[in-house]
Coordinates of C-alpha atoms and ligand atoms in Angstrom, one line a residue:
X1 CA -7.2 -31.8 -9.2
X2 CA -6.0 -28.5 -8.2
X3 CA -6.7 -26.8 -5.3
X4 CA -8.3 -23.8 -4.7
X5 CA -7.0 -20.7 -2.6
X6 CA -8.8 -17.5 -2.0
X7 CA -6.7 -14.8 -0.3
X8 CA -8.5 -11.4 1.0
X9 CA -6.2 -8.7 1.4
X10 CA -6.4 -6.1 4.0
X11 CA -4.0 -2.7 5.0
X12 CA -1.3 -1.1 2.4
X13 CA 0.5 -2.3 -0.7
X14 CA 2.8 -4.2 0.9
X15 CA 0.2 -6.7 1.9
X16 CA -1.0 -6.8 -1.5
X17 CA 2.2 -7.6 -2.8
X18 CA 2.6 -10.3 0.0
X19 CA -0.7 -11.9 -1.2
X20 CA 1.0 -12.5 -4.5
X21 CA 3.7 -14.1 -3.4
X22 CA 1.9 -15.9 -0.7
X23 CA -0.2 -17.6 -4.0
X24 CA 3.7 -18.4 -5.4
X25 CA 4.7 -20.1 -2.2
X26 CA 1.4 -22.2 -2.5
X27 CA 1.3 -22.6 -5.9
X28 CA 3.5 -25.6 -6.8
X29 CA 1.7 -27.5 -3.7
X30 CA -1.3 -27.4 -6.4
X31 CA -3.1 -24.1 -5.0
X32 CA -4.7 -22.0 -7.4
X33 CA -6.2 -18.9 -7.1
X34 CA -10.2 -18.2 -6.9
X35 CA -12.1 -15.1 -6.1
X36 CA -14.6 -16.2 -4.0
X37 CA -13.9 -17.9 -0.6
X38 CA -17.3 -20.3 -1.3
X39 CA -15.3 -22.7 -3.3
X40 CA -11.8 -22.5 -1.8
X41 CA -9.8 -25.4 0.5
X42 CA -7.5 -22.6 2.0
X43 CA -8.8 -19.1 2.7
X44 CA -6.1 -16.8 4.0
X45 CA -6.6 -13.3 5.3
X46 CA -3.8 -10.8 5.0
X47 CA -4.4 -8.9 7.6
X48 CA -3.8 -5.5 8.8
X49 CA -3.2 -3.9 12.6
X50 CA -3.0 -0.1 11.9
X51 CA -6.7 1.0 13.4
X52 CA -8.8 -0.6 15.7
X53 CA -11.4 -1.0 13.0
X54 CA -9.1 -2.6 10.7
X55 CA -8.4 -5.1 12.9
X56 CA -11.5 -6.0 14.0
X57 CA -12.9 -6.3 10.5
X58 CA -10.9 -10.0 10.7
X59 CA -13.0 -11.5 13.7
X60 CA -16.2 -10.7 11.9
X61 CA -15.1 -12.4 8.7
X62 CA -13.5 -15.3 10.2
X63 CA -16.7 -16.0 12.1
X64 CA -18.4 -15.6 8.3
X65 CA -15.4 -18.5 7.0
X66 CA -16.3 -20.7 10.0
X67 CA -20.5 -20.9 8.7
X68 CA -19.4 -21.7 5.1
X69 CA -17.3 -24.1 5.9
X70 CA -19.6 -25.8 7.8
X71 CA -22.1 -25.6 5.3
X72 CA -19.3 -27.4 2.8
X73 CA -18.6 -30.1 4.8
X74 CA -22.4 -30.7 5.8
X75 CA -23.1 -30.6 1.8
X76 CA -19.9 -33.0 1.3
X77 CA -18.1 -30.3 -0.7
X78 CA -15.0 -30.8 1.3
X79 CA -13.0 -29.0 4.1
X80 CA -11.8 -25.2 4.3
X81 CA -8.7 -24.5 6.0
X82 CA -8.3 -21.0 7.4
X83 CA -5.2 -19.0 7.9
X84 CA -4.8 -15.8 9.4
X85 CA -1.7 -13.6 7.8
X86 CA -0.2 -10.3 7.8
X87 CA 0.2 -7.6 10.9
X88 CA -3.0 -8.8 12.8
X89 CA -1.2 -12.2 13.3
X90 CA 2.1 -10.4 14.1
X91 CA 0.8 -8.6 16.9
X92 CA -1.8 -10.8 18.1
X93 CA -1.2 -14.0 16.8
X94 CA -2.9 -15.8 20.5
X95 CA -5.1 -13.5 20.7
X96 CA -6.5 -15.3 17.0
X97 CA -6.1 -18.5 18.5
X98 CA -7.9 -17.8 21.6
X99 CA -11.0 -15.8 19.8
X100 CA -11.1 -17.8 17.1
X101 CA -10.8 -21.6 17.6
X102 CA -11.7 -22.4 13.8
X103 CA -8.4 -20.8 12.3
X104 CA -5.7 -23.1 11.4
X105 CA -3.0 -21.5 10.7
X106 CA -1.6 -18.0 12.1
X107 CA 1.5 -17.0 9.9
X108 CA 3.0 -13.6 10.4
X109 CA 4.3 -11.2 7.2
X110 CA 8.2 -12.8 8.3
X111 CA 7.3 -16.4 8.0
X112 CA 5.2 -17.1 5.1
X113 CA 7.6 -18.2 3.0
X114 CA 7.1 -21.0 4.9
X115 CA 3.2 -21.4 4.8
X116 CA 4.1 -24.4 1.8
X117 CA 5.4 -26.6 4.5
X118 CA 2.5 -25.2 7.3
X119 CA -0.4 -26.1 4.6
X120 CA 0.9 -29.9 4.2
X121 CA 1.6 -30.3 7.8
X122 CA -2.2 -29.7 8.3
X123 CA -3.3 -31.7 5.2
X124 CA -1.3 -34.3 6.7
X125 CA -2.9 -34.2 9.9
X126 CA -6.3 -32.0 10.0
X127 CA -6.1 -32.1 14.1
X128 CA -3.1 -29.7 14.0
X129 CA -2.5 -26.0 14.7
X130 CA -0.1 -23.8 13.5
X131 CA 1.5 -20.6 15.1
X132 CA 4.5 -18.8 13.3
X133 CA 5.3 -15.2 13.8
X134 CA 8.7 -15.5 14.1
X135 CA 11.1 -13.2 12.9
X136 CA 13.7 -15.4 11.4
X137 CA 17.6 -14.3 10.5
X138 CA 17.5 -15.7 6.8
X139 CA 14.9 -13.1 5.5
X140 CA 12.0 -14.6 3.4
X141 CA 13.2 -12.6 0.5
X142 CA 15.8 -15.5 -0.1
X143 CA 13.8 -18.0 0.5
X144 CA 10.6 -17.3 -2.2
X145 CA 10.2 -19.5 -4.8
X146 CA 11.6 -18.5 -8.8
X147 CA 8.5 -18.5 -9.9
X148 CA 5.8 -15.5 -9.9
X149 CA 2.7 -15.4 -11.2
X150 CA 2.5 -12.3 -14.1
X151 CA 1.1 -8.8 -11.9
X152 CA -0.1 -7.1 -14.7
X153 CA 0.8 -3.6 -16.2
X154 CA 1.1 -2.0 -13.0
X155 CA 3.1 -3.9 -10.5
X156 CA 4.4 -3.6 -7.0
X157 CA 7.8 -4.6 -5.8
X158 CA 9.1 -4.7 -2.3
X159 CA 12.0 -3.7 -1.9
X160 CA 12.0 -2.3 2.0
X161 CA 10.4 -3.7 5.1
X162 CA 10.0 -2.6 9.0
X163 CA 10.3 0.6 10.7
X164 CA 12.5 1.9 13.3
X165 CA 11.2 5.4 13.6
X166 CA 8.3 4.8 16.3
X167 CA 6.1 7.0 15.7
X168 CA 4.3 7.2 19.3
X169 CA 0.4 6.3 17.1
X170 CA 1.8 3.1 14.9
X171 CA 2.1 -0.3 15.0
X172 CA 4.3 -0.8 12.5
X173 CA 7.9 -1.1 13.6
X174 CA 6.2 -4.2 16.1
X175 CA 4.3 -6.2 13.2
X176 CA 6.5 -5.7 10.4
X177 CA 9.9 -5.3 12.8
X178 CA 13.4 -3.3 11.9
X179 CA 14.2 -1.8 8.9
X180 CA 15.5 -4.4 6.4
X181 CA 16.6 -3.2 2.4
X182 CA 16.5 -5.8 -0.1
X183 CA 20.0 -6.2 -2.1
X184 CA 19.5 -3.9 -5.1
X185 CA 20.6 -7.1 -7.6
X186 CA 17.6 -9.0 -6.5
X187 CA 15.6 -5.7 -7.0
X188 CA 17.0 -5.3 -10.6
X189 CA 16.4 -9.5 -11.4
X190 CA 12.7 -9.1 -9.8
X191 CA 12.2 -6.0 -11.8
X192 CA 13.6 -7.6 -15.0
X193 CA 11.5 -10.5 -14.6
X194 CA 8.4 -8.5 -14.2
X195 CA 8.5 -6.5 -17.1
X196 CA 9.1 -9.4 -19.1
X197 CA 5.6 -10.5 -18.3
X198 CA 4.4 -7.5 -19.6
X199 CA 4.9 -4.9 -16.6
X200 CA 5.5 -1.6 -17.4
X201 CA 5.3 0.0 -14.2
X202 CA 6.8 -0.7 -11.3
X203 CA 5.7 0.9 -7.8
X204 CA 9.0 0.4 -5.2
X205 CA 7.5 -0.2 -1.7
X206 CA 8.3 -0.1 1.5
X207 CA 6.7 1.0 5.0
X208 CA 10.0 3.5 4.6
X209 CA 10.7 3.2 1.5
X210 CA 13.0 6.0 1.3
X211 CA 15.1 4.9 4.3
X212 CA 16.0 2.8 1.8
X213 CA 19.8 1.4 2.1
X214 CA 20.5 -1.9 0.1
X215 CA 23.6 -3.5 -0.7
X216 CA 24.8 -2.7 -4.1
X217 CA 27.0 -5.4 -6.4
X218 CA 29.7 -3.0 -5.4
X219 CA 29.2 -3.8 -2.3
X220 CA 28.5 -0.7 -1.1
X221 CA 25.3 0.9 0.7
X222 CA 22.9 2.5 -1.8
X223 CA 20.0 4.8 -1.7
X224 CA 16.9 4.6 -3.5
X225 CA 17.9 7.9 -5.5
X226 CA 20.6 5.4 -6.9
X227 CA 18.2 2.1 -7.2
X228 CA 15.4 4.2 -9.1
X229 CA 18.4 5.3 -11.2
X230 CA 19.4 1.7 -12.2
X231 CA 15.5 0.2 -13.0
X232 CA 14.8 3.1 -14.9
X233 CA 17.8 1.9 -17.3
X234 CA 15.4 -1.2 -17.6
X235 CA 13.9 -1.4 -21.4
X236 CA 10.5 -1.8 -21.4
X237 CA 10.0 -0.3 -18.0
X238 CA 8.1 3.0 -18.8
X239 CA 7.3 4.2 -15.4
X240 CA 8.9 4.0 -11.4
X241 CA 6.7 4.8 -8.4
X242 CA 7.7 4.7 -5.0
X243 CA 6.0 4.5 -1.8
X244 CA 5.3 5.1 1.4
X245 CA 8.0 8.0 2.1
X246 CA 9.1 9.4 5.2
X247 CA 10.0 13.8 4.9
X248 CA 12.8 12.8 7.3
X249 CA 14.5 10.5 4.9
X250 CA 13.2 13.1 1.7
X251 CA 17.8 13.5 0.9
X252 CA 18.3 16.1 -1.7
X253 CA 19.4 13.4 -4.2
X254 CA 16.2 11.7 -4.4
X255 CA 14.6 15.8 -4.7
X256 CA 17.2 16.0 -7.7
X257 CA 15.9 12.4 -8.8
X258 CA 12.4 14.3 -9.4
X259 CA 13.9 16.5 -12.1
X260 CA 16.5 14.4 -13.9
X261 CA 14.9 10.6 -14.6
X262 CA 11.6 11.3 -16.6
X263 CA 10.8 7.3 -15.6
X264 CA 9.7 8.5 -12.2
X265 CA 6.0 9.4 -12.1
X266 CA 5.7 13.0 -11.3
X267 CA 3.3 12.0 -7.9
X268 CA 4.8 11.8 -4.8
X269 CA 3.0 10.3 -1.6
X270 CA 4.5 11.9 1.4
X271 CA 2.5 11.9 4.7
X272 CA 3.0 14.5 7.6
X273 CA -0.1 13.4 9.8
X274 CA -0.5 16.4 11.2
X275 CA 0.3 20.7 10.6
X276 CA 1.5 21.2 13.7
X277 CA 4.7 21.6 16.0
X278 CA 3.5 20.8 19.1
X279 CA 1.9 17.3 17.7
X280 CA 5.0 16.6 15.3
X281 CA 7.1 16.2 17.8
X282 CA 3.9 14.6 20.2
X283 CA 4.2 11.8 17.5
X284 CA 8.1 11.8 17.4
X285 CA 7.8 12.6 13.6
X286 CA 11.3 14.5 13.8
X287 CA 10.4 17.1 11.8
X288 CA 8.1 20.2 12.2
X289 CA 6.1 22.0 9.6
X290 CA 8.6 24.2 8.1
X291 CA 11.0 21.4 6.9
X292 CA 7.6 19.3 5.2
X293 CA 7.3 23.0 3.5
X294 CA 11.1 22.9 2.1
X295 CA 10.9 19.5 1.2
X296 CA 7.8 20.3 -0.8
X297 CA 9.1 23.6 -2.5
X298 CA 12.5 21.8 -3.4
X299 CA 10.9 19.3 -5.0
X300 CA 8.5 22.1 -7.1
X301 CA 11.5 23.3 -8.3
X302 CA 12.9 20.4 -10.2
X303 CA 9.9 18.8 -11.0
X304 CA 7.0 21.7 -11.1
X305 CA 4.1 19.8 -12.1
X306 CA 4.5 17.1 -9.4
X307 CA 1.4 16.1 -7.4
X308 CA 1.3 15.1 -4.0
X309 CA -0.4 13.2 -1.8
X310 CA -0.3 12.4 2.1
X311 CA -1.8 10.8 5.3
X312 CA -3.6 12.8 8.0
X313 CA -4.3 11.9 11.2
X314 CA -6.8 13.7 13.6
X315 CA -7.6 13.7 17.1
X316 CA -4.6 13.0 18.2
X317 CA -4.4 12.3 22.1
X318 CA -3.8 16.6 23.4
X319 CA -4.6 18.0 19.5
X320 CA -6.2 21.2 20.1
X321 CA -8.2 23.4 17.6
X322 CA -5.5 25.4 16.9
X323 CA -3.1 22.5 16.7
X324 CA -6.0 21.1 14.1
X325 CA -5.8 24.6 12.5
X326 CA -2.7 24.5 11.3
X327 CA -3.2 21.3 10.0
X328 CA -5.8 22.7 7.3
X329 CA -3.6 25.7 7.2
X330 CA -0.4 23.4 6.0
X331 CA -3.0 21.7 3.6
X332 CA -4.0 25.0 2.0
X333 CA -0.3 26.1 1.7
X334 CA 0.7 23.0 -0.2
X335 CA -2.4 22.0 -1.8
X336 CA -3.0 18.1 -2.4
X337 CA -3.8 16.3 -5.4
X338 CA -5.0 13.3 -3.2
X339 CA -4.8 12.2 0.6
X340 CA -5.9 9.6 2.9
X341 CA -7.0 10.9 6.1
X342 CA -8.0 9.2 9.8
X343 CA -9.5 9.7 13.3
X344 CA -7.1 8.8 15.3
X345 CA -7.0 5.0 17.1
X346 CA -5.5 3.9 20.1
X347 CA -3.7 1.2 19.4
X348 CA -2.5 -1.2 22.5
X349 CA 0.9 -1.0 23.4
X350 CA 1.9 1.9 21.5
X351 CA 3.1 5.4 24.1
X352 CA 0.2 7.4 22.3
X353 CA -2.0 4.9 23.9
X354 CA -1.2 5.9 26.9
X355 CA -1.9 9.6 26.5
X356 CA -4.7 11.2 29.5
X357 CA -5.4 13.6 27.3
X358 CA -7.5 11.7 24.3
X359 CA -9.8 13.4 22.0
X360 CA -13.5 12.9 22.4
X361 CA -14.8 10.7 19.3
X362 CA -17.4 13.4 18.6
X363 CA -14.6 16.1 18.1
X364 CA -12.9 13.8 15.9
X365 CA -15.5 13.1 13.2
X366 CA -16.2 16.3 13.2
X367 CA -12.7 17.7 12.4
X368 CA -12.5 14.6 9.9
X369 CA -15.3 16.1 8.3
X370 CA -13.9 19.4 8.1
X371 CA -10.3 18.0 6.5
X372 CA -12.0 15.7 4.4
X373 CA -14.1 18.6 3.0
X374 CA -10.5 20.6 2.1
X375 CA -8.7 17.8 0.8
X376 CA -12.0 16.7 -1.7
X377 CA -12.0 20.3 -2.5
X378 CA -8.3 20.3 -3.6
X379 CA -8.3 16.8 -5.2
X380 CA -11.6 18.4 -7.5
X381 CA -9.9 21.4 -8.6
X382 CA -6.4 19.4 -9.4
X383 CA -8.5 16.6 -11.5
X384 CA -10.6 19.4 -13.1
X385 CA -7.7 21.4 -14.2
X386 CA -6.8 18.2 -16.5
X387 CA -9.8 18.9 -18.6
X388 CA -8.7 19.5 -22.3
X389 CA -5.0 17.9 -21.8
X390 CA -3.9 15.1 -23.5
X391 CA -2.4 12.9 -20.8
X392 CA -0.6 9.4 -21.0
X393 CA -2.7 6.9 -19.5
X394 CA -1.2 3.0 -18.8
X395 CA -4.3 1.0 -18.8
X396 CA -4.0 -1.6 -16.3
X397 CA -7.7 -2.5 -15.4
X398 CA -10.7 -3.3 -17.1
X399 CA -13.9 -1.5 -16.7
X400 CA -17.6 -2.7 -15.4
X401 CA -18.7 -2.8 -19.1
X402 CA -17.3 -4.5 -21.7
X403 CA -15.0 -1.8 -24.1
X404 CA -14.4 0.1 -20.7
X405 CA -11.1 0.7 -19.9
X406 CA -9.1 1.8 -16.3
X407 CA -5.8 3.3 -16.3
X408 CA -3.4 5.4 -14.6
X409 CA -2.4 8.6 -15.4
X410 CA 1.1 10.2 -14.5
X411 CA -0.1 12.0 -11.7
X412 CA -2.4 8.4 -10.6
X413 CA -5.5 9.3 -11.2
X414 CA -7.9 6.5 -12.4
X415 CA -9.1 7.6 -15.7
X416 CA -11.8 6.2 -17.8
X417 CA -12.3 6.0 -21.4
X418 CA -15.1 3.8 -23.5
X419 CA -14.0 1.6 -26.6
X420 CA -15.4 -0.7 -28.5
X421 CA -14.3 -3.8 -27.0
X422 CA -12.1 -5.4 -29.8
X423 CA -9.8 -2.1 -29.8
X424 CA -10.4 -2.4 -25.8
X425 CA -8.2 -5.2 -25.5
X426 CA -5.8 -4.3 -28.3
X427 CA -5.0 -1.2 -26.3
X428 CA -5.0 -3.1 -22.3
X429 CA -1.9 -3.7 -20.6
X430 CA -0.2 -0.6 -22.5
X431 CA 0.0 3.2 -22.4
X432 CA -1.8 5.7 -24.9
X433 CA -2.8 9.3 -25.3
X434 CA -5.9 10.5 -23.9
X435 CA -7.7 13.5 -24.4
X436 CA -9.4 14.4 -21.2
X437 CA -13.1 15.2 -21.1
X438 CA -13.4 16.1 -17.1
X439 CA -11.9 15.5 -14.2
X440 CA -14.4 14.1 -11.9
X441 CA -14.3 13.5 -7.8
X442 CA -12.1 10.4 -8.4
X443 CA -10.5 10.6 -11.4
X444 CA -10.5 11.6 -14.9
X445 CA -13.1 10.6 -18.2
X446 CA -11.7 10.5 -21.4
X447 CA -11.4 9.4 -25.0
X448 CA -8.4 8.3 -27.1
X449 CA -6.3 11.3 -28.1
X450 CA -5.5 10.2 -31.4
X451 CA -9.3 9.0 -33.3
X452 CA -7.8 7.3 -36.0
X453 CA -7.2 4.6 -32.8
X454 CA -10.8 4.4 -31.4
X455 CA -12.3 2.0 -34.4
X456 CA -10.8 -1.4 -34.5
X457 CA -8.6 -1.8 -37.6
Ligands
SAH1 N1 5.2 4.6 7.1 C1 4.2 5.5 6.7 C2 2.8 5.2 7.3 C3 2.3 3.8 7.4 S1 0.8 3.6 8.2 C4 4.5 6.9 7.2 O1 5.5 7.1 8.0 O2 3.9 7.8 6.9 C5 -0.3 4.4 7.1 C6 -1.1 5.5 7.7 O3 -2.0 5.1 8.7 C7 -0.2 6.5 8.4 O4 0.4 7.4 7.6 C8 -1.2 7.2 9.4 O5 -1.8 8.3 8.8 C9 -2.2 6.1 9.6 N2 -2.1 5.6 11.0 C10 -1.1 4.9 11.5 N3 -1.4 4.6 12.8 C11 -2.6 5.1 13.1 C12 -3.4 5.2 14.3 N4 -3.0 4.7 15.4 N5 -4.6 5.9 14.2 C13 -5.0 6.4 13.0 N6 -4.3 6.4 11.9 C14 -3.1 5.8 11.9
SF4_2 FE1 4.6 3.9 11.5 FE2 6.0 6.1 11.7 FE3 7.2 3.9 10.9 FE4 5.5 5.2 9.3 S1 7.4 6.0 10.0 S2 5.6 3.0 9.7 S3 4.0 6.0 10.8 S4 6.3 4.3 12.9
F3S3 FE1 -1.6 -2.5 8.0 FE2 0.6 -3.9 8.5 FE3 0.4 -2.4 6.3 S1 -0.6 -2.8 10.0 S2 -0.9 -0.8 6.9 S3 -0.9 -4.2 6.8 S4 2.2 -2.8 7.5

C-alpha cells in the first residue's frame, strides 16, 4: 500500500519547486502525495530562514506534528516521521535537533536528493536520526530522479541557486550557498519535458536569477538573455517568466530581451529594498537609486507596457525619515504594479545584525503602514486601468466554486472569470481572451472575450 507524504512549503518559489521534486525523490520508494498532514507517514517542512517570524512559524508546527502523531499511534493508525527541510535546516539544522527532539530527519535544500536513502534508513531502524546539510561537490541537479510529477499550466524551473552578493540583511548566500547555474541542456530537456505534460508557462528561478551563467553545449558561458532566447524556440511553450532579479546583474541584453522575444511576460520583479543612497550602500546593494531609475526607463523603452514589481524593506538598522522618504519618493517615480514589502528582521550572524543603531519596532510598523498604503494605491490604479481590455489569461487554477476559474494574466495578476463548469474544464490548463469587468485589490474579474465560448458546445 502506498504511502502517504504531506509536504508544507514555506519562503520563495524555489522552495516550492524543491517540494516537487522532494515528492519525485520519494516517489518511487511508494510515497504519495496527500494534503493534509492527519493521514501522512512522512511530513516534511520546507522551510524558510529569511525573517525571524518565518522561522519561527516551524517550532510551532512541529510541536502541532508531534500531538498528531501521538494521537495516530495511540489510535493504532501508525507512525509519522517528521523531516525538517529547506533554509531553516541549513542554517540551524542543531538548533532543530536540540528544540525539537521529535524531528527525524533534518535535510538541507543541497542534500535532499538524498532524502530516498534518509527515509529507508529510518524505516529500517525507527531509533535513528538523521542530520544532512551538507553542501556536496556533485550538485543534486544530477543526481534527481527522470521522473517528475506533471506541475500544471504554470510551472517553475530552477535553473540558478545561492548567492554571493551579501547583502548585509540576508541569509541567503549561508542557507542556499555560492552561486551555482544549471547547464542550459538540462534547462532546455527539463523545459521540454514539462511542456509535454501540458506546461505552457515556464517561470526561470533563481535567488539571482539573472546572475545567471550556465554552460552552453558550446561550451561556452551563457546568460539568461541567451537561455530565455533558446526556451522561447520551444513549441508549445507560450510564455517565460523569470525571477528573483538582481538591478546589478539587469545587462543591457536581457533590457533588449524585453522588446524582442514576445514569449517573455511583460512583468518584471526587480527588488531595490530601499530609495535611498545612504542605505543602498548600508546593505551593500551596489547600486544607488539612479541606476534602479535607468534600469527601469531602459526597459520602458523596449517594452513600454511592462509592469513591475519589487521587495521593500523598512527599518533598516540607521534608516532615517528622510532615508524612508526617498524610498516612497522612488516608489512614486516608478510606480508599481505589485510589491512585497517587510519590517526589517535581524537575522543572527548576518553584519546588519550587528548594527547599534536599530529601528524601534513602533517606527517600523508605522512606516510599513505608510508604504504599504502607496504601493496598494498603485497596484489599484494599475489593475483598474485593465477594465474594458481584453487580456490573455492562462488558466492554471481552479476557483472556490465549481465553473470558477483562476488564471494569470500577462502582467500576473490573478483574474477571475465564472463558467458553467463543463466549459470550465474544457477551457483549464490553456490560455483564452478575456474581457475584463474590473480590476479589483488583487486582481482582475472577467468574462470570456469571445461569447460564442461561454456555453458548452
Ligand atoms: N535575491 C533577492 C531576494 C531574496 S529574499 C534579491 O536580491 O532581491 C526576498 C526578500 O526578502 C528580499 O528581497 C528582502 O526584501 C526580504 N528580506 C531579506 N532579508 C530580510 C531581512 N533580514 N528582514 C526583512 N526582510 C528581508
Ligand atoms: Fe539576499 Fe542580497 Fe543575495 Fe538577494 S542578492 S539573495 S537579498 S544576499
Ligand atoms: Fe526563505 Fe530560503 Fe527562499 S530563506 S526566501 S526559503 S532561499
Amino acid at each position: 500500500m502506498a504511502r502517504k507524504l504531506f509536504i508544507k512549503t514555506y519562503g520563495c518559489q524555489m522552495n516550492v519547486y524543491d517540494s516537487a521534486r522532494m515528492a519525485d525523490v520519494l516517489a518511487p520508494i511508494g510515497f504519495e502525495r496527500t494534503d493534509t498532514a492527519q493521514d501522512a507517514d512522512l511530513v516534511v517542512l520546507n522551510t524558510c530562514h529569511i525573517r525571524e517570524r518565518a522561522a519561527e512559524k516551524v517550532y510551532s508546527e512541529i510541536g502541532r506534528l508531534r500531538l498528531m502523531r501521538e494521537a495516530r499511534r495511540e489510535a493504532g493508525e501508525g507512525d509519522m516521521l517528521i523531516a525538517v527541510a529547506g533554509c531553516v535546516a541549513q542554517a540551524e539544522g542543531d538548533e532543530v535537533r536540540r528544540r525539537a527532539p521529535s524531528v527525524d530527519i533534518v535535510v538541507g535544500p543541497q542534500a535532499y536528493h538524498r532524502l530516498g536513502g534518509m527515509v529507508r534508513r529510518i524505516l529500517a531502524d525507527r531509533g535513528e536520526r538523521i542530520v544532512d546539510t551538507d553542501f556536496p561537490t556533485e550538485t543534486k541537479f544530477d543526481s534527481l530522479p527522470e521522473q517528475s510529477a506533471p506541475q500544471g499550466a504554470a510551472a517553475f524551473l530552477t535553473i540558478q541557486e545561492g548567492c554571493d552578493k551579501f547583502c548585509t540583511f540576508c541569509v541567503v548566500p549561508y542557507t542556499r550557498g555560492a552561486e551555482y547555474s544549471r547547464p542550459v541542456g538540462d534547462i532546455r530537456n527539463e523545459a521540454i519535458k514539462l511542456v509535454g505534460q501540458g506546461t505552457q508557462e515556464i517561470t526561470l528561478l533563481g535567488q539571482n536569477v539573472n546572475a545567471y551563467h550556465g554552460v552552453g553545449e558550446d561550451g561556452e558561458t551563457w546568460t539568461l538573455a541567451q537561455l530565455i532566447r533558446e526556451l522561447a524556440k520551444i513549441d508549445g511553450l507560450e510564455r517565460i517568466r523569470f525571477t528573483t532579479s538582481h538591478p546589478r546583474d539587469m545587462d543591457d541584453d536581457l533590457i533588449a530581451a524585453h522588446g524582442d522575444t514576445p514569449k517573455l511576460m511583460p512583468y518584471l520583479h526587480l527588488p531595490v529594498q530601499s530609495g535611498s543612497d545612504r542605505i543602498l550602500k548600508r546593505m551593500n546593494r551596489g547600486h544607488g537609486r539612479e541606476a534602479y531609475f535607468r534600469i527601469v526607463e531602459h526597459l520602458r523603452a523596449v517594452r513600454p507596457d511592462l509592469a513591475l514589481s519589487s521587495d521593500f524593506i523598512v527599518g533598516f538598522p540607521g534608516e532615517t525619515d528622510q532615508d524612508f522618504e526617498d524610498t516612497l519618493d522612488l516608489i512614486r517615480q516608478v510606480n508599481f504594479a505589485q510589491a512585497y514589502s517587510f519590517k526589517y528582521s535581524e537575522r543572527p550572524g548576518t553584519p546588519a545584525a550587528e548594527h547599534q543603531d536599530q529601528v524601534p519596532e513602533a517606527m517600523k510598523s508605522e512606516r510599513l503602514q505608510r508604504l504599504q498604503a502607496l504601493l496598494n494605491e498603485q497596484q489599484l490604479a494599475f489593475n483598474e486601468a485593465m477594465a474594458d481590455r481584453v487580456v490573455p489569461v492562462l488558466f492554471d487554477r481552479r476557483g472556490k466554486k465549481p465553473g470558477q476559474l483562476v488564471g494569470r494574466s500577462p502582467w500576473l495578476q490573478a483574474t477571475h472569470i465564472d463558467l458553467d463548469p463543463v466549459r470550465a474544464d474544457a477551457l483549464f490548463g490553456a490560455v483564452s481572451d478575456v474581457r475584463v469587468a474590473r480590476g479589483a485589490p488583487n486582481g482582475l474579474v472577467g468574462s470570456l472575450a469571445d461569447p460564442k465560448q461561454e456555453s458548452a458546445a
